[in-house]
mmCIF file of N, CA and C in Angstrom:
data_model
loop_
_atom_site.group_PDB
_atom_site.id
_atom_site.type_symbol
_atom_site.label_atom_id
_atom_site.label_comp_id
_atom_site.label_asym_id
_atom_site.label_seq_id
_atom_site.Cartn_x
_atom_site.Cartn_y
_atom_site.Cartn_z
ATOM 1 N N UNK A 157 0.805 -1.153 0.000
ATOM 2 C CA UNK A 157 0.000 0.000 0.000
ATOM 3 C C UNK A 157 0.878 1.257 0.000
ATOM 4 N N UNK A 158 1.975 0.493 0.811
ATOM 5 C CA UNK A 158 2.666 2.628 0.746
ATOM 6 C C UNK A 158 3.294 2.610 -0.889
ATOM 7 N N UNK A 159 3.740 1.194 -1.154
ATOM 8 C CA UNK A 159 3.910 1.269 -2.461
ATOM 9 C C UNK A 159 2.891 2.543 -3.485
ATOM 10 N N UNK A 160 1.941 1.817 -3.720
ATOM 11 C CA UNK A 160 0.548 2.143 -4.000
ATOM 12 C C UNK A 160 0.765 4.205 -3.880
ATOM 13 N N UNK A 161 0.959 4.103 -2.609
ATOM 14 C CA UNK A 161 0.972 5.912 -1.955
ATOM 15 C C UNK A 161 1.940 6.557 -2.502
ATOM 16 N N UNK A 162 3.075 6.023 -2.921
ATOM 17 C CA UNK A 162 4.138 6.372 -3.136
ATOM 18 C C UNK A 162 3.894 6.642 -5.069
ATOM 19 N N UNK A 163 3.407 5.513 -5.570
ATOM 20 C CA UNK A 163 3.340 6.015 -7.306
ATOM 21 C C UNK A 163 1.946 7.136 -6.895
ATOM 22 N N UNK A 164 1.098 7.122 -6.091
ATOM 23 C CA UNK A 164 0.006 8.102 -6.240
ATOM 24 C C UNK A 164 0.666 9.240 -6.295
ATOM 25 N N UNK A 165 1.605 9.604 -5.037
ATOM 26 C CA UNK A 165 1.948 10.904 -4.720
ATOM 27 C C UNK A 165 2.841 11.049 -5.976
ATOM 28 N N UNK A 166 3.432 10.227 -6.545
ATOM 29 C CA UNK A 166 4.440 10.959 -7.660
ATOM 30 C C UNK A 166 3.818 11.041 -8.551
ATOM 31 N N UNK A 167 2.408 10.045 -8.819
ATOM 32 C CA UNK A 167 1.445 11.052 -9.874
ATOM 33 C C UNK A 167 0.918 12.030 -9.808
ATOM 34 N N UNK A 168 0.730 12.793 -8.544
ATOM 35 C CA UNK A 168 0.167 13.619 -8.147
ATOM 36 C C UNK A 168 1.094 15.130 -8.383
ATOM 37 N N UNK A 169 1.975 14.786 -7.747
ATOM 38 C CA UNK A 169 3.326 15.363 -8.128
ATOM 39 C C UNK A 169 3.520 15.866 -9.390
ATOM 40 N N UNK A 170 3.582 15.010 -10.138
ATOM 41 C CA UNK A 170 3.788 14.900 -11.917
ATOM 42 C C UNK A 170 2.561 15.688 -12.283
ATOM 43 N N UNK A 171 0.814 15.329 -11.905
ATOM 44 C CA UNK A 171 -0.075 16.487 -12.255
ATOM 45 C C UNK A 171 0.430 17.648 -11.588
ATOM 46 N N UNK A 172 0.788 17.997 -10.360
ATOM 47 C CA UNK A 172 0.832 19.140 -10.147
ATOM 48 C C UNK A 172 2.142 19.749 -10.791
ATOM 49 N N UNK A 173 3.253 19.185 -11.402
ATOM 50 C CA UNK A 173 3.891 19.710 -12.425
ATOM 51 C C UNK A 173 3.529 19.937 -13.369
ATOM 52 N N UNK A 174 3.126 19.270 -14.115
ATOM 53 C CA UNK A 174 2.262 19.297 -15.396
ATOM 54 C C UNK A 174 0.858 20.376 -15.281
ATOM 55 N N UNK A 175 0.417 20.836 -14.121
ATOM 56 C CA UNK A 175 -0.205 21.899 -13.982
ATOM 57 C C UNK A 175 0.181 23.012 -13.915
ATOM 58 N N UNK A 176 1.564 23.264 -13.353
ATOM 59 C CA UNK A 176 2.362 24.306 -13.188
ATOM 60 C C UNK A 176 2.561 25.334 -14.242
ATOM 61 N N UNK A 177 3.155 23.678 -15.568
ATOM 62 C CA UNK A 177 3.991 24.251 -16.686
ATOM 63 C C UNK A 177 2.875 24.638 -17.612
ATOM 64 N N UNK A 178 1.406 23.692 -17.255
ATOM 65 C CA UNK A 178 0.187 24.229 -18.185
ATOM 66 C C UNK A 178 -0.366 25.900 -17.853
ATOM 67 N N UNK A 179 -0.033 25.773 -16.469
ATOM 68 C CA UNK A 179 -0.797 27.533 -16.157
ATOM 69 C C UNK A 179 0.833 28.458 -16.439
ATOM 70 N N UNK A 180 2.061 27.934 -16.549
ATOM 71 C CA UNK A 180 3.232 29.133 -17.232
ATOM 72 C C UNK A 180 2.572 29.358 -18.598
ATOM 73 N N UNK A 181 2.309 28.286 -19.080
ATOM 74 C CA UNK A 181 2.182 28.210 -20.429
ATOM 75 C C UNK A 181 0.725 28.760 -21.302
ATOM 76 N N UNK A 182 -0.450 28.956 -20.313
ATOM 77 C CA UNK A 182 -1.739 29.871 -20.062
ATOM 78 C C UNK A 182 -1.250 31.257 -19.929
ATOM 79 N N UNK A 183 0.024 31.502 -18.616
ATOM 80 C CA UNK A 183 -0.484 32.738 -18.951
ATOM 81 C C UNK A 183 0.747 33.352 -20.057
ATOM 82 N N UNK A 184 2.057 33.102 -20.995
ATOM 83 C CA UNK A 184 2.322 33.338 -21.896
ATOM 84 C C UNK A 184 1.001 33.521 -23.016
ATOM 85 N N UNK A 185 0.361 32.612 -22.932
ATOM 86 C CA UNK A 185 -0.648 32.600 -24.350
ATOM 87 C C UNK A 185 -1.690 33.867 -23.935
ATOM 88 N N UNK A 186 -1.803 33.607 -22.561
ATOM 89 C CA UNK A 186 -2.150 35.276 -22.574
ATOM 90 C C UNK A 186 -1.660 36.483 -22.756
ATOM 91 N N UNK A 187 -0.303 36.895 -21.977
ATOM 92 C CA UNK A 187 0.206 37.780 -22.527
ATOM 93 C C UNK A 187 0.258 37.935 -23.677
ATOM 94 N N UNK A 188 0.881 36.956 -24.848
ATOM 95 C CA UNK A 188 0.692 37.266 -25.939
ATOM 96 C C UNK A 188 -0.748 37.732 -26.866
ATOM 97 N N UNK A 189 -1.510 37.082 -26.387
ATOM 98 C CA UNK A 189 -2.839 37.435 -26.040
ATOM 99 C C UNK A 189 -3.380 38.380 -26.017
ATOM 100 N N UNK A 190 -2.693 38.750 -24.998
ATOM 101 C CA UNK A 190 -3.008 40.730 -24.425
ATOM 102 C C UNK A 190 -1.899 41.350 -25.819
ATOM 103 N N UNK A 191 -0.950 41.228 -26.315
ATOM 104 C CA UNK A 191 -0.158 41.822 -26.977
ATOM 105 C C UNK A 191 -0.584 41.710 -28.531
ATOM 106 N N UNK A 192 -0.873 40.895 -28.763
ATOM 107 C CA UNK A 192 -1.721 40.805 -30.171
ATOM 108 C C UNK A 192 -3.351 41.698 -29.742
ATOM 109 N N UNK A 193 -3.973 41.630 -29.054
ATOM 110 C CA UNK A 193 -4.884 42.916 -28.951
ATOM 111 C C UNK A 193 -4.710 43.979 -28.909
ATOM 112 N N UNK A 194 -3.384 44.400 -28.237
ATOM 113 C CA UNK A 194 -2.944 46.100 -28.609
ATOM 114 C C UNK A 194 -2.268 45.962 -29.973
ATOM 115 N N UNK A 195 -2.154 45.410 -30.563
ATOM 116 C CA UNK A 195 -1.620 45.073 -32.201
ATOM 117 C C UNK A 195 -2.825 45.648 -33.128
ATOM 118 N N UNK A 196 -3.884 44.779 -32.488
ATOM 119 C CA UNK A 196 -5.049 44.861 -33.471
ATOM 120 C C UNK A 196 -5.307 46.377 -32.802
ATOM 121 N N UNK A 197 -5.457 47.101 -32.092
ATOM 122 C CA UNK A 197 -6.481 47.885 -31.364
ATOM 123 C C UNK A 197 -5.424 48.909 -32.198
ATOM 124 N N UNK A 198 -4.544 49.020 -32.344
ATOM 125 C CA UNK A 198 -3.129 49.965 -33.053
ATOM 126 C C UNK A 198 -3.840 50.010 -34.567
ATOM 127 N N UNK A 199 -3.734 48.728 -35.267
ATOM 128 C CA UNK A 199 -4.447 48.778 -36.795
ATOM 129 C C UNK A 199 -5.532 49.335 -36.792
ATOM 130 N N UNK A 200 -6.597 48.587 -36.025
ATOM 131 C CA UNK A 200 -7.892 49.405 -36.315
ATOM 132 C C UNK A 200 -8.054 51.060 -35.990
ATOM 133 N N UNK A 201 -7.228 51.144 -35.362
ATOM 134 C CA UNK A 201 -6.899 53.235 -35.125
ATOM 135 C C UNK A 201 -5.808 53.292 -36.363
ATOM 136 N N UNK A 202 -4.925 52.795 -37.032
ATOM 137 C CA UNK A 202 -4.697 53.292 -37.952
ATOM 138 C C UNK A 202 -5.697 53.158 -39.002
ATOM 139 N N UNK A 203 -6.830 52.097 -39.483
ATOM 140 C CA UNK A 203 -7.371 51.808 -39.995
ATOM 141 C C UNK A 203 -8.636 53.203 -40.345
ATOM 142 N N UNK A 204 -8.996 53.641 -38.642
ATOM 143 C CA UNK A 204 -9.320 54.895 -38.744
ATOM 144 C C UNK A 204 -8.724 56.038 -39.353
ATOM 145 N N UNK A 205 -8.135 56.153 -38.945
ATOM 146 C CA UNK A 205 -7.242 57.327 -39.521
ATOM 147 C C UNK A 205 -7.146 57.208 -40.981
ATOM 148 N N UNK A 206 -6.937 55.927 -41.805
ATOM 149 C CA UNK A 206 -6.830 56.079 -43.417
ATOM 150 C C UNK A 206 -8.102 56.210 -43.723
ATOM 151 N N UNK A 207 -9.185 55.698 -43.384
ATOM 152 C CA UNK A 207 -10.616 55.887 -43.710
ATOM 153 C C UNK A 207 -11.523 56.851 -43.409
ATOM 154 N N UNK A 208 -10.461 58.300 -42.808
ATOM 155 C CA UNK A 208 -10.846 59.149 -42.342
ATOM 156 C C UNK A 208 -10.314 60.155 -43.154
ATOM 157 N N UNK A 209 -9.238 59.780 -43.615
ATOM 158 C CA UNK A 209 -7.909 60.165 -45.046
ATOM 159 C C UNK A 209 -9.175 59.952 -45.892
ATOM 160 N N UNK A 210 -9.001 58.906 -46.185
ATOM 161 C CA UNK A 210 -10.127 58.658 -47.467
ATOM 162 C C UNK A 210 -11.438 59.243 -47.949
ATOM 163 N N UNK A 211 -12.233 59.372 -46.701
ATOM 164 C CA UNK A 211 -12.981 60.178 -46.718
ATOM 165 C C UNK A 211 -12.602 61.259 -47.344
ATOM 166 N N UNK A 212 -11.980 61.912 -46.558
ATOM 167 C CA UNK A 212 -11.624 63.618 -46.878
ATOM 168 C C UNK A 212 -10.918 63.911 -47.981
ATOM 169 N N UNK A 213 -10.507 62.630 -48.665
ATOM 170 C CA UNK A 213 -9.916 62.633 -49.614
ATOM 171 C C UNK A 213 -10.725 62.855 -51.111
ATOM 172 N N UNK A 214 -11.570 61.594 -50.732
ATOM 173 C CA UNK A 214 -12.715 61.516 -52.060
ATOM 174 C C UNK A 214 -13.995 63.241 -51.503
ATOM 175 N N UNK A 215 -14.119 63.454 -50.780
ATOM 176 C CA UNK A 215 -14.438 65.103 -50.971
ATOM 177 C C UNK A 215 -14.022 66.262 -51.471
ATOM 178 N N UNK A 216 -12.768 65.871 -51.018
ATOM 179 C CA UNK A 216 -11.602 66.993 -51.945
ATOM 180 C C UNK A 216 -11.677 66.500 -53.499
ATOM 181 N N UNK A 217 -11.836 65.359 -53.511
ATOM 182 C CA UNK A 217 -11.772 65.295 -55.057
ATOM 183 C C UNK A 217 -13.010 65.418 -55.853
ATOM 184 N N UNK A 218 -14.250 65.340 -55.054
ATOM 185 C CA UNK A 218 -15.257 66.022 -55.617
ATOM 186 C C UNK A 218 -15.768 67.278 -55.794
ATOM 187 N N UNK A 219 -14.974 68.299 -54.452
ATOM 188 C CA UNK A 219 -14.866 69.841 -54.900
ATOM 189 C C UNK A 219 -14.421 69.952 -55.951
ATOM 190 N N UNK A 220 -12.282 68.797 -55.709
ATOM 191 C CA UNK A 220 -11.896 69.418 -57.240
ATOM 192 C C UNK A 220 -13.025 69.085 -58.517
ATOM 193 N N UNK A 221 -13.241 68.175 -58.729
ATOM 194 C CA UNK A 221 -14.120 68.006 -59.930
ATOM 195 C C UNK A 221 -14.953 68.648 -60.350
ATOM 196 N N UNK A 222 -15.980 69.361 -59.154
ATOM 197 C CA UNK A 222 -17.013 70.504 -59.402
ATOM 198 C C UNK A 222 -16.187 71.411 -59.738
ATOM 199 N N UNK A 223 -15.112 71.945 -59.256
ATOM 200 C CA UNK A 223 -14.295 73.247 -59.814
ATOM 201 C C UNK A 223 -13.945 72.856 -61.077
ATOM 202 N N UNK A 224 -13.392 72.073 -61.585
ATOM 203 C CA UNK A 224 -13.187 71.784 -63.116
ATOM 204 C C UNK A 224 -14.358 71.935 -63.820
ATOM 205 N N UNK A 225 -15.337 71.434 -63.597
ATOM 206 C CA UNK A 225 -16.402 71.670 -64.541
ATOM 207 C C UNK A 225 -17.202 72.919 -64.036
ATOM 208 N N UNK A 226 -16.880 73.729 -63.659
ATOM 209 C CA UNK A 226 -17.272 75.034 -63.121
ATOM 210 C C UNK A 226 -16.399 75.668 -64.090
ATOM 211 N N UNK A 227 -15.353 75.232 -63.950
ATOM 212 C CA UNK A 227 -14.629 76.234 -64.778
ATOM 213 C C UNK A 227 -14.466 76.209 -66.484
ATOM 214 N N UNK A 228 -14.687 74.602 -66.360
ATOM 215 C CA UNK A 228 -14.697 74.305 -67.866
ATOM 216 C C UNK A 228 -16.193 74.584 -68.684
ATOM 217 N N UNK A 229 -17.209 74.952 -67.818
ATOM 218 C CA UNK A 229 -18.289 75.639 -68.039
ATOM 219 C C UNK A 229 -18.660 76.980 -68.589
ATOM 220 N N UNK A 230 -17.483 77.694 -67.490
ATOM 221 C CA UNK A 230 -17.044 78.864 -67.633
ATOM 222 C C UNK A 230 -16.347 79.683 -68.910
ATOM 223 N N UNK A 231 -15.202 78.184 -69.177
ATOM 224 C CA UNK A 231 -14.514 78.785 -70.017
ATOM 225 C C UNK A 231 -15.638 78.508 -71.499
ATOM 226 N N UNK A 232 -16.357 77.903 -71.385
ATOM 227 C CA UNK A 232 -16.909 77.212 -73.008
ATOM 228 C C UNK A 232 -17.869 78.813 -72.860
ATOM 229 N N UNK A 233 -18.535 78.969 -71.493
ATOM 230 C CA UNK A 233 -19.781 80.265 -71.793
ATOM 231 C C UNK A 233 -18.493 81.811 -72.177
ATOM 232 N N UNK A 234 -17.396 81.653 -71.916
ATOM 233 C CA UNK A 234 -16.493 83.000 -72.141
ATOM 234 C C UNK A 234 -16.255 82.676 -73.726
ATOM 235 N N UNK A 235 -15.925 81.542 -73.814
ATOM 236 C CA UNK A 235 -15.793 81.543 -75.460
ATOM 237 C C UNK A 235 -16.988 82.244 -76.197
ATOM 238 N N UNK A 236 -18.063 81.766 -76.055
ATOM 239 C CA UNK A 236 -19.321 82.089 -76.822
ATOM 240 C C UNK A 236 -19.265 83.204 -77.061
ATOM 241 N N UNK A 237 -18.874 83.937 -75.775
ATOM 242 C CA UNK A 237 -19.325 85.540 -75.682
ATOM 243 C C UNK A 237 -18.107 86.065 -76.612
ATOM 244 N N UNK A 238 -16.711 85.313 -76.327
ATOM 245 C CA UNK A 238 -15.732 86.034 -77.302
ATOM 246 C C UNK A 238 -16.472 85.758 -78.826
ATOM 247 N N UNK A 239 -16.796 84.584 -79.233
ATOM 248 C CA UNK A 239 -17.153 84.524 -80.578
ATOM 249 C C UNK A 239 -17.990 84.966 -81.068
ATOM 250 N N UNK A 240 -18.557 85.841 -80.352
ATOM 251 C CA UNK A 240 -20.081 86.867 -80.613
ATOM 252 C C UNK A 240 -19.250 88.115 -80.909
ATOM 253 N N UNK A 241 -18.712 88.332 -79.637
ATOM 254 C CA UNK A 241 -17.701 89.564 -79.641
ATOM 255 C C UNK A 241 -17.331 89.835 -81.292
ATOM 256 N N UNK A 242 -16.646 88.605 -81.348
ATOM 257 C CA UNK A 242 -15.914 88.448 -82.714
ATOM 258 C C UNK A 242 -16.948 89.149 -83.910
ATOM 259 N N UNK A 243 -17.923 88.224 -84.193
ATOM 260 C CA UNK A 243 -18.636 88.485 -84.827
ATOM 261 C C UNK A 243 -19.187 90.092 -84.385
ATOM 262 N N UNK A 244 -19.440 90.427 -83.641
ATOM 263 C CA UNK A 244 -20.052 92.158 -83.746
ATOM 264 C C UNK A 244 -18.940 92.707 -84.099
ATOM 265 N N UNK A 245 -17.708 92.636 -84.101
ATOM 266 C CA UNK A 245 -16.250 93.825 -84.312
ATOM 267 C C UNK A 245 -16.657 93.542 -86.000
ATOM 268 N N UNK A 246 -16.820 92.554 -86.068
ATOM 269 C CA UNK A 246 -16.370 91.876 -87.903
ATOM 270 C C UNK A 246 -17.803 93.145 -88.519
ATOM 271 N N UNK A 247 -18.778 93.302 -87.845
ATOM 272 C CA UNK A 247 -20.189 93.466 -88.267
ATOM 273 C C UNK A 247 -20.050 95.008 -88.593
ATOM 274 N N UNK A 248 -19.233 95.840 -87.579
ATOM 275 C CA UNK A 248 -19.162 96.752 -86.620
ATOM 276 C C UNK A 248 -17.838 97.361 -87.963
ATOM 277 N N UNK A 249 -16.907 96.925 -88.622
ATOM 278 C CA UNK A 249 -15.892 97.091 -89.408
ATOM 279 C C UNK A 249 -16.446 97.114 -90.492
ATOM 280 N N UNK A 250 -17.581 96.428 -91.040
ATOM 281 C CA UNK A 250 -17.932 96.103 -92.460
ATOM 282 C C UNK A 250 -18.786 97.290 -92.331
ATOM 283 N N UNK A 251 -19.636 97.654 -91.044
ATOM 284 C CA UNK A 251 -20.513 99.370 -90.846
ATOM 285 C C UNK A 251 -19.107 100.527 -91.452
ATOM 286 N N UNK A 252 -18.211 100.206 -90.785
ATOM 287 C CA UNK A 252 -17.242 101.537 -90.743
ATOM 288 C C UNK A 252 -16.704 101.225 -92.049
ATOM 289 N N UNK A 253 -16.619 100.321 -92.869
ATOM 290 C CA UNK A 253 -15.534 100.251 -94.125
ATOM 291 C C UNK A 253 -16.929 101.135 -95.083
ATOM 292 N N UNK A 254 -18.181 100.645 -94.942
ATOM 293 C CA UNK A 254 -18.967 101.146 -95.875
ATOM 294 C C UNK A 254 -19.627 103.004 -95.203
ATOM 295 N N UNK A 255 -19.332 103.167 -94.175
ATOM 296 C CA UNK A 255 -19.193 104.740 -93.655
ATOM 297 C C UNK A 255 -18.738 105.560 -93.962
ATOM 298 N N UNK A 256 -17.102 104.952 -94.108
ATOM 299 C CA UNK A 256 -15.772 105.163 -95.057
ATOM 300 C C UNK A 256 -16.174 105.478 -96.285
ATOM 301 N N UNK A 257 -16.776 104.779 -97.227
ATOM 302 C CA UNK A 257 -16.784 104.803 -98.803
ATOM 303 C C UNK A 257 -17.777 106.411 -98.745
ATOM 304 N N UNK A 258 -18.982 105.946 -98.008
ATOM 305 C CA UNK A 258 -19.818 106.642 -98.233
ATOM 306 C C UNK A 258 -19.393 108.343 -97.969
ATOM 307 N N UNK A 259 -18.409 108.225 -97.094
ATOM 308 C CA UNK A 259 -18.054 109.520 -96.597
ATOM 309 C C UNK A 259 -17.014 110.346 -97.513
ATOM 310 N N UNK A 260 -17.190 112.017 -97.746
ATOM 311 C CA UNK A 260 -16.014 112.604 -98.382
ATOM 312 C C UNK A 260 -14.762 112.552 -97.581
ATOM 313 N N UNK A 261 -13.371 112.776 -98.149
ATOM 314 C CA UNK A 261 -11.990 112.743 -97.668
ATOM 315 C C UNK A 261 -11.892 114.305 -97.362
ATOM 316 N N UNK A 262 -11.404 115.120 -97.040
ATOM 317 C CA UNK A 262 -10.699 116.624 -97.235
ATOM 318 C C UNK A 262 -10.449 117.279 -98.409
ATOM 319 N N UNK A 263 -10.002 115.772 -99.158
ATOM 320 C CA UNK A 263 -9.713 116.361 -100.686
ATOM 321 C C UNK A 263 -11.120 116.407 -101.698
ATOM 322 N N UNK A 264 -12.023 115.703 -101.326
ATOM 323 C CA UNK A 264 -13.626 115.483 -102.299
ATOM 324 C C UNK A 264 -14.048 116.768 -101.839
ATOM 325 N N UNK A 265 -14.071 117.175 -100.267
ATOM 326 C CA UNK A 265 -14.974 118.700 -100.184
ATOM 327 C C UNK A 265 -13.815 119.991 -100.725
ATOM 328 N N UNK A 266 -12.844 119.452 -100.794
ATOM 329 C CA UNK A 266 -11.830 120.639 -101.403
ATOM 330 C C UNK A 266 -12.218 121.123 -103.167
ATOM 331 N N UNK A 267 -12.034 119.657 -103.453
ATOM 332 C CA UNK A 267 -12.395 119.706 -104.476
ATOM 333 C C UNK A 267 -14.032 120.081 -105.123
ATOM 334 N N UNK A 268 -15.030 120.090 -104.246
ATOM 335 C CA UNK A 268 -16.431 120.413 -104.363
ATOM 336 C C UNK A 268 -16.359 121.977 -104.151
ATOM 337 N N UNK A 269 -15.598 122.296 -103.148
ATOM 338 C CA UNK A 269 -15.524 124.148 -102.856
ATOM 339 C C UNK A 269 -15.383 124.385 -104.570
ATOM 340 N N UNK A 270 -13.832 123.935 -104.811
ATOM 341 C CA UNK A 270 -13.520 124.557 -106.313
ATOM 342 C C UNK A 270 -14.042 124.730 -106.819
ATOM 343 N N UNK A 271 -15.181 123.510 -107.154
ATOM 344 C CA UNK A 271 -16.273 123.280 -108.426
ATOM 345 C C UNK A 271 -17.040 124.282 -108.311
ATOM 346 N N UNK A 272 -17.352 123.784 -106.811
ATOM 347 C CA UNK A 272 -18.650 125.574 -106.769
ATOM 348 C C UNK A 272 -18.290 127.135 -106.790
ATOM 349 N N UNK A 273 -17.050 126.892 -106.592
ATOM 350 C CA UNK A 273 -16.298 128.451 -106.587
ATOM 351 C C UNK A 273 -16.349 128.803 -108.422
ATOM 352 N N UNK A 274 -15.741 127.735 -108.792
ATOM 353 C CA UNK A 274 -15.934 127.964 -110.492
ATOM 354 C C UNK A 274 -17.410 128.232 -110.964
ATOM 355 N N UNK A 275 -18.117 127.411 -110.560
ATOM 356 C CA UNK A 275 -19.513 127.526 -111.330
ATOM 357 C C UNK A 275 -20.458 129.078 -110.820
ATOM 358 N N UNK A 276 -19.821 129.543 -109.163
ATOM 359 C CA UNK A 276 -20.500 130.604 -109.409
ATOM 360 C C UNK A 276 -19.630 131.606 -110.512
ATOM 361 N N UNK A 277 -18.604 131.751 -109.993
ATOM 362 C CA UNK A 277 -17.981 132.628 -111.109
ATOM 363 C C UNK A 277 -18.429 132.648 -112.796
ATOM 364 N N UNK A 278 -19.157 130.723 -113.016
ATOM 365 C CA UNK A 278 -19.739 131.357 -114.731
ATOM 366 C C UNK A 278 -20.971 132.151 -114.445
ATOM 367 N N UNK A 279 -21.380 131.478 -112.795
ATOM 368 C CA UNK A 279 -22.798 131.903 -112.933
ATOM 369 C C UNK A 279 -22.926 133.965 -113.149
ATOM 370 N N UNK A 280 -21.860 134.186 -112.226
ATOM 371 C CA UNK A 280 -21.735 135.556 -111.538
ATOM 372 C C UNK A 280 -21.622 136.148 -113.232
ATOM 373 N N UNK A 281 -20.582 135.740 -113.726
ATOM 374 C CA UNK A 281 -20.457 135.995 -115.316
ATOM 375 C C UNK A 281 -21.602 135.915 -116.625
ATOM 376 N N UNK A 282 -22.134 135.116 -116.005
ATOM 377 C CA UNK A 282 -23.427 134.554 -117.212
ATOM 378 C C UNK A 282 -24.537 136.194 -116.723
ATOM 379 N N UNK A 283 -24.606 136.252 -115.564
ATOM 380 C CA UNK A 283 -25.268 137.306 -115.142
ATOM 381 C C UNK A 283 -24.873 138.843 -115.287
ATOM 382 N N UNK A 284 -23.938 138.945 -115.385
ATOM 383 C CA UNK A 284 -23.325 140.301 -115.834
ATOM 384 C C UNK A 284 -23.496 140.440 -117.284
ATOM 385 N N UNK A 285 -23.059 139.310 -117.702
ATOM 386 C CA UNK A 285 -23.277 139.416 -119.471
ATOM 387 C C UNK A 285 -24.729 139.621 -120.174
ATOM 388 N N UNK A 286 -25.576 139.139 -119.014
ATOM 389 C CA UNK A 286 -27.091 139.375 -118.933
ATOM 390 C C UNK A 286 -27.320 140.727 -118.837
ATOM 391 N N UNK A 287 -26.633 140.829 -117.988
ATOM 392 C CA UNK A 287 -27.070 142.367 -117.523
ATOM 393 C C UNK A 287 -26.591 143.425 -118.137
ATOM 394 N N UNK A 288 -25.549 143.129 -119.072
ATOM 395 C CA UNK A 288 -24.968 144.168 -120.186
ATOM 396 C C UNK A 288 -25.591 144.406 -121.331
ATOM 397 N N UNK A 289 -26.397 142.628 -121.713
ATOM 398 C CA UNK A 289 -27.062 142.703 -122.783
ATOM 399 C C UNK A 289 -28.388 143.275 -122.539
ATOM 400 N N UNK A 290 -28.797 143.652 -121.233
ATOM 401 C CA UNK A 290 -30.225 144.162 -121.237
ATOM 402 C C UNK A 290 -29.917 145.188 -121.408
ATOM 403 N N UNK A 291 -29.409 146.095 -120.883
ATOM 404 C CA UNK A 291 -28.993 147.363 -120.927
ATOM 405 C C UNK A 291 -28.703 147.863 -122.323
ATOM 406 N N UNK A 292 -27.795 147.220 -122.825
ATOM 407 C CA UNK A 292 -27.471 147.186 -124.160
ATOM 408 C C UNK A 292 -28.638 147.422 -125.076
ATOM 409 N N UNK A 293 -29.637 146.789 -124.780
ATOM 410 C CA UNK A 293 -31.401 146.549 -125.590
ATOM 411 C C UNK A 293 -31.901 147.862 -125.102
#
């Protein structure tokens, strides 16, 4: 029997070793445990932070985009108005080229004084000669 007592207690022994090295070995798997959760708890706050990037990211890029087509809106309605523009100067030149024709130079009314300066002089003449020949009668 003490036989008997003697393998009990060294089985007992042996579990309570084998319990020892199972609860060292529990709480490593915990610590690590605990250390792989501040791992994850680290990613998922960086995880925040890029998806918070991202966010603000794809907003910014939808201002930019509204500003591009704001502007590329802009620029197509400024064209129009230049190519109108265009067209009234063109409209506005073909008025003044035919204003031009229509109008005398310095030299056409110079030359119109003369004419009329001459023609009264036949006239002034035609009338004196009138007036000599009445007299004359």
């Amino acid at each position: 029997m003490e036989e008997l007592l003697r393998q009990l207690t060294t089985l007992v022994q042996g579990l309570v070793d084998d319990m020892s090295v199972l609860k060292q070995d529990m709480q490593t798997v915990k610590q690590k445990l605990g250390q792989l959760e501040q791992r994850v708890d680290k990613l998922e706050q960086r995880m925040d932070k890029q998806e918070e990037e991202l966010r603000w990211l794809k907003e910014q890029m939808k201002e930019n985009t509204d500003m591009i087509k704001a502007i590329r809106d802009n620029q197509l309605e400024q064209r129009s108005i230049q190519d109108g523009m265009r067209h009234e100067i063109a409209s506005l030149r073909g008025e003044m080229a035919g204003i031009r024709e229509q109008m005398a130079t310095k030299e056409d009314i110079s030359l119109i004084h003369q004419r009329l300066d001459y023609q009264l002089s036949r006239i002034a003449k035609v009338e004196e000669e009138m007036y000599l020949l009445k007299k004359a009668k």
